[in-house]
Amino acid sequence: MQRKKQIDGLKSNKFDVVIIGGGATGAGIALDAATRGLKVALVEREDFSSETSSRSTKLIHGGVRYLEAAFKHLDRTQFSFVYEALHERGIMINQAPYLSSVLPIIIPVYSEFEKLYFFSGLKVYEWMAGKRRLLPTTLLNRSEVIKYFPLLKEKNLKGGVSYCDGTFDDARMNLIVVLTAINRGAVISNYVEAKELVKKNGKIVGVRVEDVFSKEEWVIETDVVVSATGPFTDSILKMDDPDYDSMVEPSLGTHLVLEPLYTPPHMGLLIPKTEDGRLLFVLPWQEHVILGTTDVETKTEFHPKVPDNDVDYLLEHMGQYYKKTPLKTEITSKWAGIRPLAKEGVFGSTASISREHVIRITPSGLIVIAGGKWTSYRKMAEDVVDEIIKVFSINPKSKCITKDIKLIGAERYKFEIIEELQNTYKIDKSIAKHLIQTYGDLAFEVAKIAKDGYNEKIVDGYPYIEAEIVWAIKNEMSQTLIDLLSRRMRLAFLNQNKAQEAIDHVCDLVSKIPEYESPMSMDILKMEAMSRFKYDV
Ligand SMILES: Cc1cc2nc3c(=O)[nH]c(=O)nc-3n(C[C@H](O)[C@H](O)[C@H](O)COP(=O)(O)OP(=O)(O)OC[C@H]3O[C@@H](n4cnc5c(N)ncnc54)[C@H](O)[C@@H]3O)c2cc1C
């Protein structure tokens, strides 16, 4: 998948719809529109998922917190919102099972009341998922909780409640939604920024865009522009009319990554209410542990930095429940992301689809989607494309089919193909497992490249191999070292030092791939990656 071909496509066509933003929301809309037969383009100013969509807690979830709020306020909308997300959870796991897995999560309880309270609530959570339920909610006694979490403080511990959600690789999921959309006819490029909405008689007729690397500008013709820019929604809204009120309330969430000491490999822990009323997750992810998250007001910015206060907050609160407070030196990686929360006030005046996401259509014809969560990306996309079809009187060739779609890599995937992969290519089991869980049935293609001489690990202690770099350059529109080490491979999100260590090796390899057209000098790409991975990702 060459970016140049996509850029040529963006220059030479008129589109039914142009989407601004290549995070989960924009990618989902591109896939939905393409599969309904619309001619669709998408531009992303940086890399796919480089903002919020690669910085999540990695949960595919209905939202236990919302269920509690629904009970407390007897709020039917909140119930339907959890119901919908639980339904979407099942669909999303099914769309790309190789990128996700079922994750039991334990809530430790410290009184009989808590035990009953969480068990009954989470039983309802399980039932609400209907035929898409994962594993049953169960009660655990004190010794079972201690067996799974030996580092948990035992004082006053009465037992636990185990419930289930899904966990996934957010950046790779985003990428394969993009690649599946391209396979279905969408024209999509990263590193193309929307600069201006072009209008005639007050109505949108195109978007002026710029290739971030070459600085070339052109207009993509279309009557329908969708802003799916998450935390950056207001900047596009103000491009349309500087007087519009803002629609998004940005809130920053931090995650820390630790060595896998604090959870078993396939079970997470949730502290439902810290002393200041927040949720604290301690979750296994890719042989590490993620600790998160915070929720603080912020200003919108690209690549938000992890505030020192958030690091202290997370470690300190984990220490209140664990016998051992993790040290700062144990943190192997950290990131912050901005939640694109839709502002309360905008609901009344807009085409409100649910309390969580909001679709607004401006008089010039700009469609803006804000809010939502990763788990609901498909439903948000369906709602947006339904609105487009209605408002612009478009006749789609097909109805929405994304509920049943298999994303690329998922068509022939089942975990058992790992044996075939190992036998055919004689590769180590841990690498075969990693390839299968990263590329699904395309793992065979990556293994073939490895067999042709690209089988070295890029760094000790992690299963990433050289063949993945070749694959990412040729097939995944990877442009920079940061794209490669943060999102095609998740090394930087797991271990910043190891990602820094890998830079020279990756750089040498990339320079030898004939298909790679470096967007800038390799020295600049190296420096950029070095400085990014130094503090956080
Ligand atoms: C800390 C945290 C934890 C979370 N955890 C979970 C979770 O576990 N499960 C879950 O379901 N949800 C979770 N979420 C929510 C979820 O991550 C977001 O709802 C989702 O990723 C938002 O996707 P998006 O595409 O709307 O925004 P983004 O991913 O931010 O994408 C917007 C894109 O628009 C691009 N853009 C902006 N301006 C322009 C322009 N002018 N031209 C071109 N492109 C432009 C940006 O570069 C960006 O890539 C979490 C969110 C946060 C912050």
mmCIF file of N, CA, C and O and ligand atoms in Angstrom, residues 20-26 43-61 168 174 192-195 228-232 235-236 239 251-255 293-294 302 335-340 369 371-376 380, ligand 1:
data_model
loop_
_atom_site.group_PDB
_atom_site.id
_atom_site.type_symbol
_atom_site.label_atom_id
_atom_site.label_comp_id
_atom_site.label_asym_id
_atom_site.label_seq_id
_atom_site.Cartn_x
_atom_site.Cartn_y
_atom_site.Cartn_z
ATOM 1 N N ILE A 20 -12.119 14.380 7.472
ATOM 2 C CA ILE A 20 -10.898 14.948 8.061
ATOM 3 C C ILE A 20 -10.655 14.216 9.382
ATOM 4 O O ILE A 20 -11.516 14.233 10.267
ATOM 5 N N GLY A 21 -9.488 13.571 9.511
ATOM 6 C CA GLY A 21 -9.153 12.867 10.759
ATOM 7 C C GLY A 21 -9.092 11.364 10.561
ATOM 8 O O GLY A 21 -10.073 10.749 10.155
ATOM 9 N N GLY A 22 -7.918 10.784 10.849
ATOM 10 C CA GLY A 22 -7.724 9.346 10.650
ATOM 11 C C GLY A 22 -7.530 8.592 11.945
ATOM 12 O O GLY A 22 -6.749 7.653 12.031
ATOM 13 N N GLY A 23 -8.270 9.016 12.998
ATOM 14 C CA GLY A 23 -8.327 8.210 14.219
ATOM 15 C C GLY A 23 -9.422 7.161 14.049
ATOM 16 O O GLY A 23 -9.896 6.906 12.927
ATOM 17 N N ALA A 24 -9.838 6.566 15.170
ATOM 18 C CA ALA A 24 -10.846 5.500 15.118
ATOM 19 C C ALA A 24 -12.129 5.976 14.441
ATOM 20 O O ALA A 24 -12.707 5.273 13.601
ATOM 21 N N THR A 25 -12.561 7.194 14.772
ATOM 22 C CA THR A 25 -13.849 7.668 14.274
ATOM 23 C C THR A 25 -13.805 7.875 12.762
ATOM 24 O O THR A 25 -14.669 7.379 12.029
ATOM 25 N N GLY A 26 -12.787 8.594 12.284
ATOM 26 C CA GLY A 26 -12.681 8.859 10.848
ATOM 27 C C GLY A 26 -12.497 7.572 10.058
ATOM 28 O O GLY A 26 -13.132 7.369 9.006
ATOM 29 N N VAL A 43 -8.329 12.301 4.948
ATOM 30 C CA VAL A 43 -6.986 12.864 5.159
ATOM 31 C C VAL A 43 -6.687 12.931 6.654
ATOM 32 O O VAL A 43 -7.545 13.285 7.458
ATOM 33 N N GLU A 44 -5.465 12.559 6.991
ATOM 34 C CA GLU A 44 -5.010 12.590 8.390
ATOM 35 C C GLU A 44 -3.731 13.425 8.433
ATOM 36 O O GLU A 44 -2.797 13.164 7.675
ATOM 37 N N ARG A 45 -3.689 14.412 9.308
ATOM 38 C CA ARG A 45 -2.552 15.340 9.288
ATOM 39 C C ARG A 45 -1.249 14.727 9.802
ATOM 40 O O ARG A 45 -0.170 15.209 9.523
ATOM 41 N N GLU A 46 -1.370 13.643 10.562
ATOM 42 C CA GLU A 46 -0.142 12.986 11.000
ATOM 43 C C GLU A 46 -0.234 11.521 10.618
ATOM 44 O O GLU A 46 -0.578 11.204 9.485
ATOM 45 N N ASP A 47 0.002 10.626 11.560
ATOM 46 C CA ASP A 47 -0.167 9.211 11.222
ATOM 47 C C ASP A 47 -1.532 8.752 11.738
ATOM 48 O O ASP A 47 -2.093 9.354 12.658
ATOM 49 N N PHE A 48 -2.057 7.672 11.170
ATOM 50 C CA PHE A 48 -3.314 7.116 11.655
ATOM 51 C C PHE A 48 -3.172 6.791 13.144
ATOM 52 O O PHE A 48 -2.173 6.200 13.552
ATOM 53 N N SER A 49 -4.156 7.198 13.914
ATOM 54 C CA SER A 49 -4.215 6.951 15.368
ATOM 55 C C SER A 49 -3.104 7.627 16.165
ATOM 56 O O SER A 49 -2.870 7.260 17.315
ATOM 57 N N SER A 50 -2.430 8.613 15.562
ATOM 58 C CA SER A 50 -1.309 9.197 16.309
ATOM 59 C C SER A 50 -1.776 10.011 17.512
ATOM 60 O O SER A 50 -0.989 10.295 18.404
ATOM 61 N N GLU A 51 -3.057 10.381 17.541
ATOM 62 C CA GLU A 51 -3.530 11.137 18.718
ATOM 63 C C GLU A 51 -4.291 10.202 19.667
ATOM 64 O O GLU A 51 -3.777 9.165 20.019
ATOM 65 N N THR A 52 -5.520 10.526 20.031
ATOM 66 C CA THR A 52 -6.199 9.783 21.104
ATOM 67 C C THR A 52 -6.314 8.284 20.823
ATOM 68 O O THR A 52 -6.226 7.463 21.740
ATOM 69 N N SER A 53 -6.489 7.924 19.557
ATOM 70 C CA SER A 53 -6.843 6.531 19.266
ATOM 71 C C SER A 53 -5.730 5.515 19.494
ATOM 72 O O SER A 53 -5.985 4.315 19.460
ATOM 73 N N SER A 54 -4.481 5.958 19.716
ATOM 74 C CA SER A 54 -3.450 4.981 20.102
ATOM 75 C C SER A 54 -3.135 5.101 21.592
ATOM 76 O O SER A 54 -2.253 4.425 22.096
ATOM 77 N N ARG A 55 -3.859 5.991 22.291
ATOM 78 C CA ARG A 55 -3.478 6.323 23.669
ATOM 79 C C ARG A 55 -4.554 5.931 24.678
ATOM 80 O O ARG A 55 -4.691 6.531 25.732
ATOM 81 N N SER A 56 -5.352 4.928 24.313
ATOM 82 C CA SER A 56 -6.473 4.543 25.172
ATOM 83 C C SER A 56 -6.020 3.571 26.262
ATOM 84 O O SER A 56 -4.849 3.209 26.340
ATOM 85 N N THR A 57 -6.989 3.114 27.061
ATOM 86 C CA THR A 57 -6.717 2.098 28.094
ATOM 87 C C THR A 57 -6.727 0.700 27.484
ATOM 88 O O THR A 57 -6.483 -0.277 28.163
ATOM 89 N N LYS A 58 -7.016 0.614 26.182
ATOM 90 C CA LYS A 58 -7.034 -0.642 25.412
ATOM 91 C C LYS A 58 -8.190 -1.554 25.825
ATOM 92 O O LYS A 58 -8.107 -2.777 25.701
ATOM 93 N N LEU A 59 -9.264 -0.966 26.332
ATOM 94 C CA LEU A 59 -10.423 -1.780 26.711
ATOM 95 C C LEU A 59 -11.511 -1.684 25.647
ATOM 96 O O LEU A 59 -11.802 -0.590 25.148
ATOM 97 N N ILE A 60 -12.096 -2.831 25.326
ATOM 98 C CA ILE A 60 -13.307 -2.842 24.505
ATOM 99 C C ILE A 60 -14.413 -3.084 25.523
ATOM 100 O O ILE A 60 -14.543 -4.186 26.054
ATOM 101 N N HIS A 61 -15.152 -2.041 25.847
ATOM 102 C CA HIS A 61 -16.004 -2.171 27.030
ATOM 103 C C HIS A 61 -17.351 -1.463 26.902
ATOM 104 O O HIS A 61 -17.511 -0.540 26.108
ATOM 105 N N PHE A 168 -7.523 -4.821 23.541
ATOM 106 C CA PHE A 168 -7.107 -4.850 22.137
ATOM 107 C C PHE A 168 -5.899 -3.972 21.892
ATOM 108 O O PHE A 168 -5.473 -3.214 22.766
ATOM 109 N N ASN A 174 -6.896 0.521 14.487
ATOM 110 C CA ASN A 174 -7.146 1.726 13.687
ATOM 111 C C ASN A 174 -6.581 1.544 12.271
ATOM 112 O O ASN A 174 -7.226 1.818 11.262
ATOM 113 N N VAL A 192 -1.499 14.290 5.491
ATOM 114 C CA VAL A 192 -2.148 15.288 4.634
ATOM 115 C C VAL A 192 -3.094 16.075 5.542
ATOM 116 O O VAL A 192 -3.975 15.494 6.180
ATOM 117 N N GLU A 193 -2.877 17.384 5.612
ATOM 118 C CA GLU A 193 -3.642 18.188 6.567
ATOM 119 C C GLU A 193 -4.730 18.999 5.867
ATOM 120 O O GLU A 193 -4.486 19.600 4.815
ATOM 121 N N ALA A 194 -5.920 19.019 6.456
ATOM 122 C CA ALA A 194 -6.984 19.898 5.944
ATOM 123 C C ALA A 194 -6.695 21.312 6.431
ATOM 124 O O ALA A 194 -6.536 21.543 7.630
ATOM 125 N N LYS A 195 -6.614 22.262 5.478
ATOM 126 C CA LYS A 195 -6.236 23.630 5.843
ATOM 127 C C LYS A 195 -7.412 24.595 5.773
ATOM 128 O O LYS A 195 -7.432 25.602 6.459
ATOM 129 N N ALA A 228 -13.910 14.440 11.750
ATOM 130 C CA ALA A 228 -13.805 13.375 12.767
ATOM 131 C C ALA A 228 -12.469 13.596 13.453
ATOM 132 O O ALA A 228 -11.596 12.742 13.428
ATOM 133 N N THR A 229 -12.317 14.773 14.028
ATOM 134 C CA THR A 229 -11.000 15.186 14.505
ATOM 135 C C THR A 229 -10.874 15.124 16.029
ATOM 136 O O THR A 229 -9.963 15.733 16.603
ATOM 137 N N GLY A 230 -11.760 14.389 16.671
ATOM 138 C CA GLY A 230 -11.632 14.137 18.108
ATOM 139 C C GLY A 230 -11.403 15.408 18.893
ATOM 140 O O GLY A 230 -12.202 16.354 18.802
ATOM 141 N N PRO A 231 -10.302 15.480 19.646
ATOM 142 C CA PRO A 231 -10.058 16.659 20.478
ATOM 143 C C PRO A 231 -9.898 17.946 19.666
ATOM 144 O O PRO A 231 -9.964 19.038 20.224
ATOM 145 N N PHE A 232 -9.662 17.811 18.352
ATOM 146 C CA PHE A 232 -9.395 18.995 17.518
ATOM 147 C C PHE A 232 -10.642 19.483 16.789
ATOM 148 O O PHE A 232 -10.569 20.311 15.883
ATOM 149 N N SER A 235 -11.280 23.201 16.142
ATOM 150 C CA SER A 235 -10.475 23.920 15.145
ATOM 151 C C SER A 235 -11.120 23.794 13.763
ATOM 152 O O SER A 235 -11.069 24.732 12.965
ATOM 153 N N ILE A 236 -11.752 22.666 13.473
ATOM 154 C CA ILE A 236 -12.402 22.507 12.161
ATOM 155 C C ILE A 236 -13.722 23.287 12.149
ATOM 156 O O ILE A 236 -14.078 23.934 11.168
ATOM 157 N N MET A 239 -12.948 26.682 11.495
ATOM 158 C CA MET A 239 -12.571 26.864 10.088
ATOM 159 C C MET A 239 -13.836 27.188 9.285
ATOM 160 O O MET A 239 -13.820 27.944 8.332
ATOM 161 N N SER A 251 -10.244 16.465 28.003
ATOM 162 C CA SER A 251 -9.836 15.968 29.319
ATOM 163 C C SER A 251 -8.674 14.994 29.128
ATOM 164 O O SER A 251 -8.726 14.112 28.267
ATOM 165 N N LEU A 252 -7.622 15.197 29.914
ATOM 166 C CA LEU A 252 -6.382 14.430 29.711
ATOM 167 C C LEU A 252 -6.352 13.178 30.587
ATOM 168 O O LEU A 252 -6.680 13.227 31.767
ATOM 169 N N GLY A 253 -5.947 12.079 29.994
ATOM 170 C CA GLY A 253 -5.799 10.828 30.753
ATOM 171 C C GLY A 253 -4.405 10.261 30.543
ATOM 172 O O GLY A 253 -3.930 10.177 29.416
ATOM 173 N N THR A 254 -3.752 9.886 31.652
ATOM 174 C CA THR A 254 -2.383 9.358 31.590
ATOM 175 C C THR A 254 -2.368 7.864 31.885
ATOM 176 O O THR A 254 -3.162 7.379 32.690
ATOM 177 N N HIS A 255 -1.461 7.155 31.229
ATOM 178 C CA HIS A 255 -1.222 5.740 31.537
ATOM 179 C C HIS A 255 0.268 5.524 31.763
ATOM 180 O O HIS A 255 1.090 6.134 31.081
ATOM 181 N N THR A 293 -6.370 5.366 34.872
ATOM 182 C CA THR A 293 -5.944 6.558 34.194
ATOM 183 C C THR A 293 -6.389 7.773 34.984
ATOM 184 O O THR A 293 -7.127 7.622 35.965
ATOM 185 N N THR A 294 -5.973 8.933 34.549
ATOM 186 C CA THR A 294 -6.382 10.169 35.220
ATOM 187 C C THR A 294 -7.421 10.875 34.358
ATOM 188 O O THR A 294 -7.729 10.420 33.258
ATOM 189 N N PHE A 302 -1.494 18.794 20.185
ATOM 190 C CA PHE A 302 -1.006 17.557 19.595
ATOM 191 C C PHE A 302 0.062 16.976 20.514
ATOM 192 O O PHE A 302 0.797 17.707 21.168
ATOM 193 N N TRP A 335 2.152 7.428 28.503
ATOM 194 C CA TRP A 335 1.544 8.278 27.480
ATOM 195 C C TRP A 335 0.342 8.995 28.057
ATOM 196 O O TRP A 335 -0.221 8.567 29.066
ATOM 197 N N ALA A 336 -0.028 10.087 27.384
ATOM 198 C CA ALA A 336 -1.248 10.805 27.757
ATOM 199 C C ALA A 336 -2.097 10.961 26.505
ATOM 200 O O ALA A 336 -1.575 11.085 25.400
ATOM 201 N N GLY A 337 -3.398 10.925 26.685
ATOM 202 C CA GLY A 337 -4.314 11.121 25.555
ATOM 203 C C GLY A 337 -5.418 12.078 25.965
ATOM 204 O O GLY A 337 -5.702 12.234 27.158
ATOM 205 N N ILE A 338 -6.011 12.719 24.960
ATOM 206 C CA ILE A 338 -7.076 13.685 25.275
ATOM 207 C C ILE A 338 -8.426 13.110 24.877
ATOM 208 O O ILE A 338 -8.641 12.753 23.715
ATOM 209 N N ARG A 339 -9.320 13.004 25.863
ATOM 210 C CA ARG A 339 -10.685 12.532 25.569
ATOM 211 C C ARG A 339 -11.445 13.637 24.857
ATOM 212 O O ARG A 339 -11.493 14.760 25.355
ATOM 213 N N PRO A 340 -12.065 13.292 23.738
ATOM 214 C CA PRO A 340 -12.829 14.331 23.030
ATOM 215 C C PRO A 340 -14.270 14.372 23.538
ATOM 216 O O PRO A 340 -15.207 14.066 22.809
ATOM 217 N N ILE A 369 -18.644 15.185 13.984
ATOM 218 C CA ILE A 369 -18.947 14.177 15.008
ATOM 219 C C ILE A 369 -17.964 14.355 16.151
ATOM 220 O O ILE A 369 -16.764 14.505 15.941
ATOM 221 N N GLY A 371 -17.138 13.284 20.533
ATOM 222 C CA GLY A 371 -17.441 12.424 21.679
ATOM 223 C C GLY A 371 -17.279 10.958 21.333
ATOM 224 O O GLY A 371 -16.580 10.599 20.397
ATOM 225 N N GLY A 372 -17.954 10.114 22.096
ATOM 226 C CA GLY A 372 -17.910 8.675 21.841
ATOM 227 C C GLY A 372 -16.696 8.013 22.449
ATOM 228 O O GLY A 372 -15.916 8.631 23.172
ATOM 229 N N LYS A 373 -16.568 6.736 22.180
ATOM 230 C CA LYS A 373 -15.375 6.018 22.630
ATOM 231 C C LYS A 373 -14.969 5.001 21.574
ATOM 232 O O LYS A 373 -15.733 4.724 20.654
ATOM 233 N N TRP A 374 -13.773 4.447 21.723
ATOM 234 C CA TRP A 374 -13.235 3.514 20.734
ATOM 235 C C TRP A 374 -14.243 2.394 20.469
ATOM 236 O O TRP A 374 -14.542 2.045 19.326
ATOM 237 N N THR A 375 -14.755 1.830 21.559
ATOM 238 C CA THR A 375 -15.650 0.677 21.434
ATOM 239 C C THR A 375 -16.843 0.978 20.525
ATOM 240 O O THR A 375 -17.362 0.075 19.866
ATOM 241 N N SER A 376 -17.264 2.238 20.488
ATOM 242 C CA SER A 376 -18.458 2.586 19.705
ATOM 243 C C SER A 376 -18.105 3.117 18.322
ATOM 244 O O SER A 376 -18.963 3.695 17.652
ATOM 245 N N MET A 380 -20.836 4.852 15.715
ATOM 246 C CA MET A 380 -20.716 6.287 15.415
ATOM 247 C C MET A 380 -20.638 6.486 13.904
ATOM 248 O O MET A 380 -21.274 7.375 13.334
HETATM 249 C C1 LIG B 1 -6.889 8.284 28.378
HETATM 250 C C2 LIG B 1 -7.953 7.702 27.503
HETATM 251 C C3 LIG B 1 -8.337 6.375 27.649
HETATM 252 C C4 LIG B 1 -9.327 5.840 26.835
HETATM 253 N N1 LIG B 1 -9.626 4.518 26.949
HETATM 254 C C5 LIG B 1 -10.578 3.973 26.175
HETATM 255 C C6 LIG B 1 -10.838 2.579 26.253
HETATM 256 O O1 LIG B 1 -10.173 1.836 26.968
HETATM 257 N N2 LIG B 1 -11.828 2.094 25.473
HETATM 258 C C7 LIG B 1 -12.584 2.881 24.651
HETATM 259 O O2 LIG B 1 -13.506 2.368 24.029
HETATM 260 N N3 LIG B 1 -12.312 4.202 24.524
HETATM 261 C C8 LIG B 1 -11.324 4.759 25.250
HETATM 262 N N4 LIG B 1 -11.012 6.085 25.124
HETATM 263 C C9 LIG B 1 -11.728 6.892 24.140
HETATM 264 C C10 LIG B 1 -11.169 6.693 22.733
HETATM 265 O O3 LIG B 1 -9.778 6.524 22.751
HETATM 266 C C11 LIG B 1 -11.545 7.897 21.882
HETATM 267 O O4 LIG B 1 -12.926 8.117 21.972
HETATM 268 C C12 LIG B 1 -11.200 7.694 20.410
HETATM 269 O O5 LIG B 1 -9.890 7.226 20.258
HETATM 270 C C13 LIG B 1 -11.367 9.016 19.683
HETATM 271 O O6 LIG B 1 -11.052 8.815 18.333
HETATM 272 P P1 LIG B 1 -11.156 10.014 17.308
HETATM 273 O O7 LIG B 1 -10.894 9.448 15.975
HETATM 274 O O8 LIG B 1 -12.449 10.708 17.509
HETATM 275 O O9 LIG B 1 -10.014 11.035 17.757
HETATM 276 P P2 LIG B 1 -8.435 10.968 17.450
HETATM 277 O O10 LIG B 1 -7.908 9.610 17.602
HETATM 278 O O11 LIG B 1 -7.782 12.029 18.261
HETATM 279 O O12 LIG B 1 -8.352 11.321 15.918
HETATM 280 C C14 LIG B 1 -8.535 12.628 15.421
HETATM 281 C C15 LIG B 1 -7.521 12.811 14.314
HETATM 282 O O13 LIG B 1 -7.796 14.014 13.605
HETATM 283 C C16 LIG B 1 -6.559 14.470 13.099
HETATM 284 N N5 LIG B 1 -6.679 15.868 12.688
HETATM 285 C C17 LIG B 1 -6.900 16.945 13.474
HETATM 286 N N6 LIG B 1 -6.927 18.062 12.718
HETATM 287 C C18 LIG B 1 -6.733 17.682 11.431
HETATM 288 C C19 LIG B 1 -6.646 18.383 10.189
HETATM 289 N N7 LIG B 1 -6.768 19.710 10.133
HETATM 290 N N8 LIG B 1 -6.429 17.668 9.053
HETATM 291 C C20 LIG B 1 -6.300 16.317 9.085
HETATM 292 N N9 LIG B 1 -6.365 15.610 10.242
HETATM 293 C C21 LIG B 1 -6.583 16.280 11.401
HETATM 294 C C22 LIG B 1 -5.608 14.272 14.278
HETATM 295 O O14 LIG B 1 -4.262 14.255 13.870
HETATM 296 C C23 LIG B 1 -6.093 12.947 14.840
HETATM 297 O O15 LIG B 1 -5.329 11.854 14.386
HETATM 298 C C24 LIG B 1 -9.984 6.651 25.889
HETATM 299 C C25 LIG B 1 -9.591 7.978 25.729
HETATM 300 C C26 LIG B 1 -8.564 8.492 26.513
HETATM 301 C C27 LIG B 1 -8.102 9.882 26.310
#
